PDB file of C-alpha atoms in Angstrom:
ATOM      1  CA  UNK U   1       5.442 -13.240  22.017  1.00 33.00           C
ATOM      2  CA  UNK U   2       5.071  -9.555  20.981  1.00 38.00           C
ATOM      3  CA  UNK U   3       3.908  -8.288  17.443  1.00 43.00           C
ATOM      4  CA  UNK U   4       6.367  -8.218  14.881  1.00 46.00           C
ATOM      5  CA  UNK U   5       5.165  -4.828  13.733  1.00 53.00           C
ATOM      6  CA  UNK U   6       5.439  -2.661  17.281  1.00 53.00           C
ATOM      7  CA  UNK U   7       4.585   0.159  18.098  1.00 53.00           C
ATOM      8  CA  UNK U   8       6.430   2.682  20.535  1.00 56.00           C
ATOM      9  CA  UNK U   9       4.795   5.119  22.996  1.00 62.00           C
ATOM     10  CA  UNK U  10       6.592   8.823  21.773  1.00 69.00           C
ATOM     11  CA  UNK U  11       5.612  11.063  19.389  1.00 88.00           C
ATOM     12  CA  UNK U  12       7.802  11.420  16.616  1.00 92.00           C
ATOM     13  CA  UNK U  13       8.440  13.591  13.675  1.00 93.00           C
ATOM     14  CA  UNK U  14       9.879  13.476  10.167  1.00 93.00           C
ATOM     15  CA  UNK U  15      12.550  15.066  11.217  1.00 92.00           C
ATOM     16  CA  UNK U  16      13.196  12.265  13.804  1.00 90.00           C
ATOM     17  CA  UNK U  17      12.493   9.346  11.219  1.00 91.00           C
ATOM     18  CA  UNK U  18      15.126  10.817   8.804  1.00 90.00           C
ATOM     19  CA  UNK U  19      18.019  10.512  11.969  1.00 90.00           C
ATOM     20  CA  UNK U  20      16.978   6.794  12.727  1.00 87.00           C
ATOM     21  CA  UNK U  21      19.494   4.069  11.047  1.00 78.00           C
ATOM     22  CA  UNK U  22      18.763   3.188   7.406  1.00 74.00           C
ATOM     23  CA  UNK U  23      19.136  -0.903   7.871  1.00 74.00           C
ATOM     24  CA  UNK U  24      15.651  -1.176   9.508  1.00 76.00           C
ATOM     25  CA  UNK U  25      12.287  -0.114   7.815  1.00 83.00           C
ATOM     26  CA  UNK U  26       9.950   1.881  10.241  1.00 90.00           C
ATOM     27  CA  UNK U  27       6.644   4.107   9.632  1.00 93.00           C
ATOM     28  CA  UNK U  28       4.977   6.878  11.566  1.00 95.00           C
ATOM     29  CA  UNK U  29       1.486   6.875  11.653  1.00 95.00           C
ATOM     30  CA  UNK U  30      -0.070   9.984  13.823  1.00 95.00           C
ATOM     31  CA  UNK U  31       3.179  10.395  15.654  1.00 94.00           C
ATOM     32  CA  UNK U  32       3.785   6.772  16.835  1.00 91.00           C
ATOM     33  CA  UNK U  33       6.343   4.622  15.338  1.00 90.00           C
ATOM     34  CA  UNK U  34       5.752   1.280  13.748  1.00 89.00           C
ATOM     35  CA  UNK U  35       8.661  -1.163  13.533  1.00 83.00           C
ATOM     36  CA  UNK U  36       8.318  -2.854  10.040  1.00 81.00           C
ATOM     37  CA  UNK U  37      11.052  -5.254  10.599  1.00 69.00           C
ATOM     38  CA  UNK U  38      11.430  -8.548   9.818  1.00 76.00           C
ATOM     39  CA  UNK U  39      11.435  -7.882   4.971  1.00 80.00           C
ATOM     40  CA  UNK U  40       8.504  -9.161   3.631  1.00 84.00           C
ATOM     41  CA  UNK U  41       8.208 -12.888   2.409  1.00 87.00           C
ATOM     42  CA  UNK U  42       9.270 -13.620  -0.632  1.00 90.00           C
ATOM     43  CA  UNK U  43       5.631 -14.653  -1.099  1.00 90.00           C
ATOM     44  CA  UNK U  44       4.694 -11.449  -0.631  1.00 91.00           C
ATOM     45  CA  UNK U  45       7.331  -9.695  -2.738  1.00 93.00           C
ATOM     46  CA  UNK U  46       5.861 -11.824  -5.497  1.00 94.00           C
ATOM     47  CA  UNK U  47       3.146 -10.380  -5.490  1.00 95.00           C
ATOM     48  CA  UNK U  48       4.253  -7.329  -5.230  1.00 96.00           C
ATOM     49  CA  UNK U  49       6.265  -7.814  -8.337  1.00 96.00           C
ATOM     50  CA  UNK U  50       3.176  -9.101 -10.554  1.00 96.00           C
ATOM     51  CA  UNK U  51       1.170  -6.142  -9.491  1.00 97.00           C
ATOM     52  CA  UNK U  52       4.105  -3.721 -10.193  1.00 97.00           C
ATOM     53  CA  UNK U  53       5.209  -5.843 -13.019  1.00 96.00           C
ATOM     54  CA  UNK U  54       1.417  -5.020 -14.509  1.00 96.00           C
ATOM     55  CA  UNK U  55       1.738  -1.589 -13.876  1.00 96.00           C
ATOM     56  CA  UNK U  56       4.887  -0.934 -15.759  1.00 94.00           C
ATOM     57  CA  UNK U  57       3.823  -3.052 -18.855  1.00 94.00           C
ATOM     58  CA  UNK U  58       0.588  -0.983 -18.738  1.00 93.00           C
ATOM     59  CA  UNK U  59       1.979   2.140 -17.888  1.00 90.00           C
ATOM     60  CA  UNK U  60       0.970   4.239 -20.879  1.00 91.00           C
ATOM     61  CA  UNK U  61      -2.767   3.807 -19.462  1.00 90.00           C
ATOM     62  CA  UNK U  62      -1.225   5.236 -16.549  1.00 90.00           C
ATOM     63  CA  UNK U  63      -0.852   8.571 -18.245  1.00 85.00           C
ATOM     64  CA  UNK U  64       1.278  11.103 -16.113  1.00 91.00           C
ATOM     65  CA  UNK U  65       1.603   8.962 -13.324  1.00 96.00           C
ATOM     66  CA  UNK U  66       4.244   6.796 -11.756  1.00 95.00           C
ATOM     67  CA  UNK U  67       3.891   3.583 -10.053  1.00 97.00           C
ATOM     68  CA  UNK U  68       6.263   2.997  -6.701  1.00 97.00           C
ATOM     69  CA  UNK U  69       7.389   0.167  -4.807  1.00 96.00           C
ATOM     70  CA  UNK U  70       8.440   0.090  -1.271  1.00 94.00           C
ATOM     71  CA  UNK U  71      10.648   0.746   0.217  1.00 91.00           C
ATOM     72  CA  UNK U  72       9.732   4.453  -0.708  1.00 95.00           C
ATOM     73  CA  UNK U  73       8.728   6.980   1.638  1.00 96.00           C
ATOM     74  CA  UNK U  74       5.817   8.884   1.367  1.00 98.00           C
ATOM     75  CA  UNK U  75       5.563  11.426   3.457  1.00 98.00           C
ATOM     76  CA  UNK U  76       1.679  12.670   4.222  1.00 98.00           C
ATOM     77  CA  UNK U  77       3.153  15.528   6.582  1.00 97.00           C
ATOM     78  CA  UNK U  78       5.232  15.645   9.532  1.00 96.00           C
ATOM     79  CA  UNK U  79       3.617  13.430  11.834  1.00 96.00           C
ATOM     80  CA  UNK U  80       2.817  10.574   9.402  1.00 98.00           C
ATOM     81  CA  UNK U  81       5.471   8.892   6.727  1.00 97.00           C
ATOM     82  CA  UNK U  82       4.728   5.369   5.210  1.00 97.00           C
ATOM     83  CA  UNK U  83       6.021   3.036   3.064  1.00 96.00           C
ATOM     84  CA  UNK U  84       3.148   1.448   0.633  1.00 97.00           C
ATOM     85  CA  UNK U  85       3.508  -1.784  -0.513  1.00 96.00           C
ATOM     86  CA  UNK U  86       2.817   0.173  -4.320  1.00 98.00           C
ATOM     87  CA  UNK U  87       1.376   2.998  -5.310  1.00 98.00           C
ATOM     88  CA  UNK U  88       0.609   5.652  -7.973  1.00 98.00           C
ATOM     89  CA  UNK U  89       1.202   9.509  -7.655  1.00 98.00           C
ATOM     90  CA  UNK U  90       0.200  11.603 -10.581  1.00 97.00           C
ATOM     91  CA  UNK U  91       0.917  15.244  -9.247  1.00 97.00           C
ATOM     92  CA  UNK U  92       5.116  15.511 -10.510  1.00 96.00           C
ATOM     93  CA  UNK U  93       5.134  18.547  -7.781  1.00 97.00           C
ATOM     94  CA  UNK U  94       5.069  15.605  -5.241  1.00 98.00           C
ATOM     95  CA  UNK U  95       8.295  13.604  -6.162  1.00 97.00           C
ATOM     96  CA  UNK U  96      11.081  14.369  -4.697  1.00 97.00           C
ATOM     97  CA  UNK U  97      14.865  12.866  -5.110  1.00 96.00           C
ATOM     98  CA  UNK U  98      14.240  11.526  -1.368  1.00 95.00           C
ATOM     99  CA  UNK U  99      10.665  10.983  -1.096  1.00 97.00           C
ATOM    100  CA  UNK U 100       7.029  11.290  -2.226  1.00 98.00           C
ATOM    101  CA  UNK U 101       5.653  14.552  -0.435  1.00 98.00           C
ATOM    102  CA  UNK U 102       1.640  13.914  -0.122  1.00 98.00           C
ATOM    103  CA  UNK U 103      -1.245  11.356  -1.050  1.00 98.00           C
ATOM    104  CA  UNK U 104      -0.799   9.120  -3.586  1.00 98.00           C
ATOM    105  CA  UNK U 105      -3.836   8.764  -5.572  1.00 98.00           C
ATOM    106  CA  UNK U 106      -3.794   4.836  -5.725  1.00 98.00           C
ATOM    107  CA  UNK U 107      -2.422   2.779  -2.759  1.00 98.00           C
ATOM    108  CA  UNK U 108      -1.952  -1.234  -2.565  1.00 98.00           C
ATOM    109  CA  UNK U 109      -1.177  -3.011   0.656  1.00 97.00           C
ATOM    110  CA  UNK U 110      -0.158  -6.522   0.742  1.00 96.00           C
ATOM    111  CA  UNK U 111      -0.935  -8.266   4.117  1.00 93.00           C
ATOM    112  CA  UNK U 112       1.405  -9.601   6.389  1.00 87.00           C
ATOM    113  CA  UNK U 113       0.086 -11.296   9.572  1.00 83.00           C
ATOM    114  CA  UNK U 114       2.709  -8.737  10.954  1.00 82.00           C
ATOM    115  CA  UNK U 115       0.617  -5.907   9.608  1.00 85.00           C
ATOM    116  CA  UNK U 116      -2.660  -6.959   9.056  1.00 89.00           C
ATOM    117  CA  UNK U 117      -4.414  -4.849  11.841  1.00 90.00           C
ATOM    118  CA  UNK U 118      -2.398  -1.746  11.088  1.00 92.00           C
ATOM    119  CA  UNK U 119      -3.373  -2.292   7.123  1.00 93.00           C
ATOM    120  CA  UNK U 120      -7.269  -2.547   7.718  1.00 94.00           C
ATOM    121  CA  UNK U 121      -7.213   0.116  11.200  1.00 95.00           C
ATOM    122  CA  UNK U 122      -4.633   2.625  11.047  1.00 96.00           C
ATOM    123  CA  UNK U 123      -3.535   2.995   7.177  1.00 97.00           C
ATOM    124  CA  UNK U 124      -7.082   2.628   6.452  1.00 97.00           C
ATOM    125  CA  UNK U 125      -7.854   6.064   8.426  1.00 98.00           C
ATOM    126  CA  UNK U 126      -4.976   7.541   7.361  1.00 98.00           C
ATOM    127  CA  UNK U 127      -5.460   7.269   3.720  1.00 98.00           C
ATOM    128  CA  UNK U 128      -9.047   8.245   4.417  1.00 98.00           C
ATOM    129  CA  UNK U 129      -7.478  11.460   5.941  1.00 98.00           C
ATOM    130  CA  UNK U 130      -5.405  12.401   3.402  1.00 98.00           C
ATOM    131  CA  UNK U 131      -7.512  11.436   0.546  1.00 98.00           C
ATOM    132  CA  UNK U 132      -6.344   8.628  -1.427  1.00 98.00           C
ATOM    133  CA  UNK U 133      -8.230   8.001  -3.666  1.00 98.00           C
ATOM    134  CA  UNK U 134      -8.537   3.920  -3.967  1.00 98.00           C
ATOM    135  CA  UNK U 135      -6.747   2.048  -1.088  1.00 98.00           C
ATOM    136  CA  UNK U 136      -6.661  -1.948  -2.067  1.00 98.00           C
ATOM    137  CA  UNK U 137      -5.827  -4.573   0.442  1.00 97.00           C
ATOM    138  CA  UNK U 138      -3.442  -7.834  -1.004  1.00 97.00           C
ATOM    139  CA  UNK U 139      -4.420 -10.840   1.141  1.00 94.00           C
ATOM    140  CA  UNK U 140      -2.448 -13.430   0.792  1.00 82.00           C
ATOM    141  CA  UNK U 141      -1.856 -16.619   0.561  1.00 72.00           C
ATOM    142  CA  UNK U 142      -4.515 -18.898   2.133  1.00 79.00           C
ATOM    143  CA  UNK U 143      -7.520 -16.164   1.501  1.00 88.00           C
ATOM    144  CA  UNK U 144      -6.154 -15.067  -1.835  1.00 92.00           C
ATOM    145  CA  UNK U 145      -8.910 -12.063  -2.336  1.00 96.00           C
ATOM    146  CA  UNK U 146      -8.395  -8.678  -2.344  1.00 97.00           C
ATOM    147  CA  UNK U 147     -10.589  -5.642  -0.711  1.00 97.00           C
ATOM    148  CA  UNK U 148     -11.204  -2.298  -2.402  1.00 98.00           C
ATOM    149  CA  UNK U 149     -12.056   0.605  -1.074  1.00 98.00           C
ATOM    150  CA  UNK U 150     -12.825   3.948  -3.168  1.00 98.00           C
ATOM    151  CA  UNK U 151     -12.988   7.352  -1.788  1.00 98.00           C
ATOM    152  CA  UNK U 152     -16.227   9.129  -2.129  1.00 97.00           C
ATOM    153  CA  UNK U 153     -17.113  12.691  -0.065  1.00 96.00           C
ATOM    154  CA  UNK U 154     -14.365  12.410   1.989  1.00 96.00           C
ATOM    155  CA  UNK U 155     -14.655   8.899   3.254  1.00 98.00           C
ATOM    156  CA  UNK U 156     -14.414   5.245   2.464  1.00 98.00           C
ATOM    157  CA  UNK U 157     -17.346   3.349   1.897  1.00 94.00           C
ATOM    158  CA  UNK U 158     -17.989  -0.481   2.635  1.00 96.00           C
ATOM    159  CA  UNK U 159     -15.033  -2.577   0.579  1.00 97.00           C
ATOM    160  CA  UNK U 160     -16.070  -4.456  -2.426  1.00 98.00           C
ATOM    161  CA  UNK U 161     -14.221  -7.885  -2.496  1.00 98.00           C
ATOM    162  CA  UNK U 162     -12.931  -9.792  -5.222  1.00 98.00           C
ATOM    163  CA  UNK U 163     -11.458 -13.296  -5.818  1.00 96.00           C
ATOM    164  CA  UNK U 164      -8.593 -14.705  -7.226  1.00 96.00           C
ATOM    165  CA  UNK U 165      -9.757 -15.845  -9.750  1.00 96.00           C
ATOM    166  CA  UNK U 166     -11.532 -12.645 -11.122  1.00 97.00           C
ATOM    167  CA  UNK U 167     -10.672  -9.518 -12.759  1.00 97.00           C
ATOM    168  CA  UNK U 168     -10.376  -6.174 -10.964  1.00 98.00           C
ATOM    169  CA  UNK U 169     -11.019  -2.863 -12.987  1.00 97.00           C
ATOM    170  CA  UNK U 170      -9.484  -0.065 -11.107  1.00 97.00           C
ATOM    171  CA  UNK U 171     -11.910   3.212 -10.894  1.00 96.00           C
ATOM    172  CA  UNK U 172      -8.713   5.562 -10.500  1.00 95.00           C
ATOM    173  CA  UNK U 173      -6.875   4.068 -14.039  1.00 95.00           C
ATOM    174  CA  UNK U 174      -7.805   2.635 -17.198  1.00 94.00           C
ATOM    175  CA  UNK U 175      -6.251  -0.638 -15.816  1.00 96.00           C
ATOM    176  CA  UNK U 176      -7.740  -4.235 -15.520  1.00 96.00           C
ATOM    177  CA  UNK U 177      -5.383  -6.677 -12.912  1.00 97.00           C
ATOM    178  CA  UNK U 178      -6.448 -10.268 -13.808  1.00 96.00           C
ATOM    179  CA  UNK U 179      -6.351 -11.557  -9.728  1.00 96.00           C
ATOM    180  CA  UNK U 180      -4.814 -15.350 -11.220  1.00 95.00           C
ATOM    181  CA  UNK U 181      -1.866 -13.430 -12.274  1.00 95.00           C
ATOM    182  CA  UNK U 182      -1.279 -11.629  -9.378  1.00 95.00           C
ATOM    183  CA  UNK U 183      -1.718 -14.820  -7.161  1.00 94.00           C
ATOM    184  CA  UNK U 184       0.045 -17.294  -9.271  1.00 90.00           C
ATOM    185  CA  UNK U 185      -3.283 -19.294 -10.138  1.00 88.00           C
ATOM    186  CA  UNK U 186      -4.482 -21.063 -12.886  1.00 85.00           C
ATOM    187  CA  UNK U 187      -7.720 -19.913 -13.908  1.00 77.00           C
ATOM    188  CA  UNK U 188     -10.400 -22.534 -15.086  1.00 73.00           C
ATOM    189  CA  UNK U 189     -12.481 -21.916 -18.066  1.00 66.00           C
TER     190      UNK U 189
END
């Protein structure tokens, strides 16, 4: 059985990814392509909703940034073009009609068990490189925690982990995501 998520042995460009057929969702990650088909679950677009759906209500705290969902490009430069699961770009000069040009400062991955290893290896290192500022990994549904890692000199640290059934203050934004939300719980008091 091969990964759902493959990757392919070339280099490629930008300029290559914009040729390549718009029904299938791929990434480039230091030249090598990454297959992102099959969609998500609906689980997992879920929680991608809740999360974005907090963002927007909150977006005021947000100030004069935007929250994304995929599937929007970002484009880091011309050997590396994702599509975050949601994110947050502050700097206007970096939207584009097409695309996001540059780091986001806030990026959210939810896992997939099609993804997982490129999540935690190779996005990881890659939004280390190009300096976002607080990458947070979505794991659901069995686990149902979330890791958080926050840029400091350059690099990320070790993650801190939270549970579903706690609060998570971002250190980017003036935002608080209550984790029961996000994973559909009922929290006990």
């Amino acid at each position: 059985m091969t990964p759902l998520a493959r990757k392919f042995e070339e280099k490629y460009t930008y300029q290559d990814y914009i040729t390549w057929d718009d029904d299938e969702r791929w990434e480039i990650i230091e030249g090598e392509v990454y297959n992102m088909s099959p969609a998500p679950t609906v689980r997992h677009q879920k929680i991608s909703g809740r999360i974005y759906g907090i963002f927007y209500e909150k977006r005021k705290k947000l100030k004069h940034c935007d929250a994304y969902m995929a599937p929007t490009d970002v484009v880091l430069d011309d050997y590396n073009v994702v599509q975050p699961d949601i994110f947050i770009v502050c700097d206007k000069n970096k939207i584009t009609e097409k695309n996001i040009q540059g780091a986001p400062e806030l990026v959210i991955e939810i896992i997939s068990p099609s993804t997982e290893l490129k999540d935690k290896r190779e996005k990881f290192y890659l939004y280390e490189k190009f300096g976002v500022k607080e990458y947070i990994i979505v794991y659901p549904p069995e686990r149902e925690y979330i890791e958080r890692y926050v840029l400091k000199r350059g690099k990320y640290g070790s993650p801190e982990i939270y549970n579903w059934d706690e609060t998570l203050k971002l250190k980017t934004f003036d935002i608080e995501i209550p984790l029961w939300e996000v994973f559909e719980k009922e929290k006990k008091k």
